[in-house]
Amino acid sequence: PDHLPARSMFNILEILPPVGKVQVIDVGAMDLGSEIYDPLLKAGVASVLGFECVQAECDRLNAMARESRAYLPYAIGDGTTRAFHECNFPMTSSLLEPNSSLLDRFQNLENLTQVVKKHTFATKRLDDIPEITGADFLKLDVQGAELDVLNGGDRVLADALVVHTEVEFVEMYKGQPLFAEVDQRLRRSGFVFHKFAGIAGRTFKPLIVNNDVNQCLSQMLWADAVYVKDFRAFDRLSAEKLLRLAVILHMVYGSFDLAMQALLAYDRQCSSGLAPAYLHR
């Protein structure tokens, strides 16, 4: 993480036994220049299976031929046939219709969510995709359709250690579930809220802050929320999963205290001394 001094980010892999590949499932895998899990890829300890339902974008991602990454042109949802709203800014496209009357109350939102084309897709449930053979890290960026993805992914959620999901606090897309509903669903699946990895909003019209239409004055609208398997139940995880969890927490989030808890649980299982070595470093 950019906010941490470089000296704090020692290479945790130096003190661990081999951890294998962290299996990343990326739902809404549009290329935006960087991904939250990039530190894992750079260290060579991640394998990514991504889903991008716009065929041209999916083809572009695969054409990059980046190591340890593969992408499928599936719309992930509840398994029903749905309309996909392709917007003028691709990152705002969604299975849900933009809520223009609400978005237009804020600076620089409604104009970024203009529907230019509608597609009809037979959505696929995560649990019905045979290519998913394991999951450690689940990333969701689906513009309001997060709950549909989660409801179709009980098997994937049972495997996953960390869920990094976009959430909204107001109905930016018509009929969308909000943060509270996503939070409840993940807690029912054995996760606890860990942190926000970014939170954002906009200023109500007609005010503009510092001549910047993207700057927020007070109203928060969306965030990236991070959930982790309940730390009170770390002892139920396998030794392999505990190592991967520590790697994710350390490398991606700088959550050194929670990574330490995973290593303590590993030491209890394996009669090892990883946690003291981690603390020393």
Coordinates of C-alpha atoms in Angstrom, one line a residue, residues 13-243:
L13 CA 7.7 -14.7 1.6
E14 CA 11.3 -14.8 3.0
I15 CA 10.1 -16.3 6.3
L16 CA 7.3 -18.6 5.0
P17 CA 7.4 -22.1 3.6
P18 CA 6.1 -22.3 0.0
V19 CA 2.6 -20.9 -0.2
G20 CA 1.6 -22.0 -3.7
K21 CA -0.6 -19.7 -5.8
V22 CA -3.2 -17.4 -4.3
Q23 CA -6.3 -18.0 -6.4
V24 CA -7.9 -14.7 -7.4
I25 CA -11.4 -14.5 -8.8
D26 CA -12.0 -11.1 -10.4
V27 CA -15.6 -10.3 -11.2
G28 CA -15.7 -7.2 -13.3
A29 CA -12.2 -7.4 -14.5
M30 CA -11.9 -4.4 -16.8
D31 CA -8.3 -3.1 -17.2
L32 CA -8.0 0.1 -15.3
G33 CA -4.2 0.2 -15.2
S34 CA -3.8 -1.4 -11.8
E35 CA -5.5 -3.9 -9.5
I36 CA -5.6 -4.2 -5.8
Y37 CA -4.0 -7.6 -6.0
D38 CA -1.1 -6.4 -8.1
P39 CA 1.5 -7.0 -5.3
L40 CA 0.6 -10.7 -5.3
L41 CA 1.1 -10.9 -9.1
K42 CA 4.4 -9.0 -9.0
A43 CA 5.7 -11.5 -6.3
G44 CA 4.6 -14.4 -8.5
V45 CA 2.2 -15.9 -6.0
A46 CA -1.1 -15.2 -7.6
S47 CA -3.2 -16.7 -10.4
V48 CA -6.2 -14.7 -11.7
L49 CA -9.4 -15.8 -13.3
G50 CA -11.3 -12.8 -14.4
F51 CA -14.8 -12.2 -15.8
E52 CA -15.7 -9.4 -18.2
C53 CA -19.0 -9.7 -20.0
V54 CA -18.3 -7.2 -22.8
Q55 CA -16.7 -9.4 -25.4
A56 CA -14.4 -6.8 -26.9
E57 CA -13.0 -5.8 -23.5
C58 CA -12.5 -9.5 -22.5
D59 CA -10.7 -10.1 -25.8
R60 CA -8.5 -7.1 -25.1
L61 CA -7.6 -8.4 -21.7
N62 CA -6.7 -11.9 -23.0
A63 CA -4.7 -10.3 -25.9
M64 CA -2.4 -8.7 -23.4
A65 CA -1.2 -12.2 -22.7
R66 CA -0.2 -11.4 -19.1
E67 CA 1.3 -14.2 -17.1
S68 CA -1.0 -16.1 -14.7
R69 CA -4.1 -14.3 -15.9
A70 CA -7.1 -15.6 -17.9
Y71 CA -10.5 -14.0 -18.6
L72 CA -13.9 -15.3 -19.6
P73 CA -16.7 -13.3 -21.3
Y74 CA -19.3 -14.1 -18.7
A75 CA -21.9 -11.9 -17.0
I76 CA -21.8 -13.1 -13.4
G77 CA -25.1 -12.8 -11.5
D78 CA -28.0 -14.9 -10.3
G79 CA -28.2 -17.3 -13.3
T80 CA -31.2 -15.5 -15.0
T81 CA -31.3 -13.7 -18.3
R82 CA -30.6 -10.0 -17.7
A83 CA -30.2 -6.7 -19.6
F84 CA -26.7 -5.3 -19.4
H85 CA -26.5 -1.5 -19.6
E86 CA -23.4 -0.4 -21.4
C87 CA -22.5 3.2 -20.5
N88 CA -20.5 5.9 -22.2
F89 CA -17.8 5.4 -19.5
P90 CA -17.3 1.6 -19.5
M91 CA -16.5 1.4 -15.8
T92 CA -20.0 2.6 -15.0
S93 CA -21.8 -0.2 -17.0
S94 CA -24.0 -2.5 -15.0
L95 CA -26.7 -5.1 -15.0
L96 CA -28.7 -2.4 -13.3
E97 CA -30.0 0.8 -14.8
P98 CA -28.3 3.9 -13.6
N99 CA -30.5 6.0 -11.3
S100 CA -30.2 9.2 -13.3
S101 CA -32.5 11.4 -11.2
L102 CA -30.3 10.7 -8.1
L103 CA -27.0 10.9 -9.9
D104 CA -27.9 14.3 -11.4
R105 CA -28.0 15.8 -7.9
F106 CA -24.2 15.5 -7.8
Q107 CA -21.3 17.0 -9.7
N108 CA -19.9 14.8 -12.5
L109 CA -21.9 11.6 -12.1
E110 CA -25.0 11.5 -14.3
N111 CA -23.0 12.5 -17.3
L112 CA -20.6 9.5 -16.8
T113 CA -23.5 7.0 -16.7
Q114 CA -25.3 7.5 -20.0
V115 CA -26.6 4.2 -21.4
V116 CA -25.4 3.9 -25.0
K117 CA -26.3 0.2 -25.6
K118 CA -28.2 -2.6 -24.0
H119 CA -27.2 -6.2 -24.3
T120 CA -29.1 -9.3 -23.1
F121 CA -27.0 -11.9 -21.3
A122 CA -27.7 -15.2 -19.7
T123 CA -25.9 -14.6 -16.4
K124 CA -23.9 -17.3 -14.8
R125 CA -23.7 -18.1 -11.1
L126 CA -20.1 -18.3 -9.7
D127 CA -20.9 -21.7 -8.3
D128 CA -21.8 -23.0 -11.7
I129 CA -18.5 -22.1 -13.5
P130 CA -16.4 -25.2 -13.7
E131 CA -13.2 -23.2 -14.4
I132 CA -13.4 -22.0 -10.7
T133 CA -11.6 -24.8 -8.9
G134 CA -10.5 -22.8 -5.8
A135 CA -10.7 -19.3 -4.5
D136 CA -8.7 -17.4 -2.0
F137 CA -9.3 -13.7 -3.0
L138 CA -12.6 -12.6 -4.5
K139 CA -12.8 -9.1 -6.0
L140 CA -16.1 -7.6 -7.1
D141 CA -16.6 -4.5 -9.1
V142 CA -20.0 -4.9 -10.6
Q143 CA -21.7 -1.5 -10.1
G144 CA -24.6 -2.4 -7.8
A145 CA -25.0 -6.1 -8.6
E146 CA -22.7 -7.3 -5.8
L147 CA -25.5 -9.2 -3.9
D148 CA -26.5 -11.2 -7.0
V149 CA -22.9 -12.3 -7.4
L150 CA -22.6 -13.3 -3.7
N151 CA -26.0 -15.1 -3.7
G152 CA -24.8 -17.3 -6.6
G153 CA -21.4 -18.1 -5.0
D154 CA -21.8 -20.0 -1.7
R155 CA -19.2 -22.6 -2.8
V156 CA -16.8 -19.9 -3.8
L157 CA -17.4 -18.0 -0.6
A158 CA -16.7 -21.1 1.5
D159 CA -13.2 -21.3 0.0
A160 CA -12.5 -17.5 -0.1
L161 CA -10.3 -15.9 2.6
V162 CA -10.8 -12.2 1.6
V163 CA -13.6 -10.5 -0.3
H164 CA -12.8 -7.0 -1.8
T165 CA -16.0 -5.5 -3.0
E166 CA -17.3 -2.2 -4.2
V167 CA -20.4 -1.1 -2.1
E168 CA -22.7 1.9 -2.4
F169 CA -24.4 3.9 0.3
V170 CA -27.2 5.3 -1.9
E171 CA -29.1 3.9 -4.8
M172 CA -26.8 4.9 -7.6
Y173 CA -28.4 2.1 -9.7
K174 CA -32.1 1.5 -9.7
G175 CA -33.2 -1.2 -7.1
Q176 CA -29.6 -2.0 -6.1
P177 CA -28.8 -3.5 -2.7
L178 CA -26.7 -1.2 -0.5
F179 CA -23.8 -1.6 1.8
A180 CA -25.9 -2.8 4.7
E181 CA -27.3 -5.7 2.7
V182 CA -24.0 -6.8 1.2
D183 CA -22.5 -6.6 4.7
Q184 CA -25.2 -8.9 6.1
R185 CA -24.8 -11.4 3.3
L186 CA -21.1 -11.6 3.9
R187 CA -21.4 -11.9 7.6
R188 CA -23.8 -14.8 7.1
S189 CA -21.1 -16.5 5.1
G190 CA -18.5 -16.3 7.9
F191 CA -16.8 -13.0 7.0
V192 CA -16.2 -9.9 9.2
F193 CA -15.7 -6.4 7.9
H194 CA -12.1 -5.5 8.0
K195 CA -11.6 -2.0 6.5
F196 CA -12.5 0.4 3.7
A197 CA -9.8 0.4 1.1
G198 CA -11.0 3.7 -0.4
I199 CA -14.2 5.7 0.1
A200 CA -15.6 8.4 -2.3
G201 CA -18.4 10.8 -3.0
R202 CA -19.4 13.9 -4.8
T203 CA -20.5 17.4 -3.9
F204 CA -24.2 18.3 -4.3
K205 CA -24.9 20.7 -7.1
P206 CA -24.5 23.6 -7.5
L207 CA -21.4 23.7 -5.2
I208 CA -17.9 22.9 -6.5
V209 CA -15.0 22.4 -4.2
N210 CA -11.6 23.9 -5.3
N211 CA -12.8 24.0 -8.9
D212 CA -12.8 20.2 -8.9
V213 CA -16.1 18.5 -9.9
N214 CA -14.8 15.1 -8.6
Q215 CA -14.0 16.4 -5.1
C216 CA -16.3 15.4 -2.2
L217 CA -17.4 17.9 0.4
S218 CA -19.6 15.8 2.7
Q219 CA -21.7 13.1 1.0
M220 CA -20.1 9.7 0.7
L221 CA -21.6 7.5 -2.1
W222 CA -19.5 4.4 -2.6
A223 CA -16.4 2.6 -1.3
D224 CA -14.3 -0.5 -1.6
A225 CA -15.0 -2.7 1.4
V226 CA -12.7 -5.5 2.6
Y227 CA -14.0 -8.6 4.3
V228 CA -11.9 -11.3 5.9
K229 CA -12.9 -14.7 7.2
D230 CA -13.8 -14.3 10.9
F231 CA -10.6 -13.9 12.9
R232 CA -12.3 -15.7 15.8
A233 CA -12.4 -18.9 13.6
F234 CA -8.9 -18.8 12.1
D235 CA -8.1 -22.1 13.8
R236 CA -10.7 -23.8 11.5
L237 CA -8.7 -22.9 8.4
S238 CA -6.1 -25.2 6.9
A239 CA -2.4 -24.5 7.4
E240 CA -2.1 -23.7 3.7
K241 CA -5.0 -21.3 3.8
L242 CA -3.6 -19.5 6.8
L243 CA -0.3 -18.9 5.0

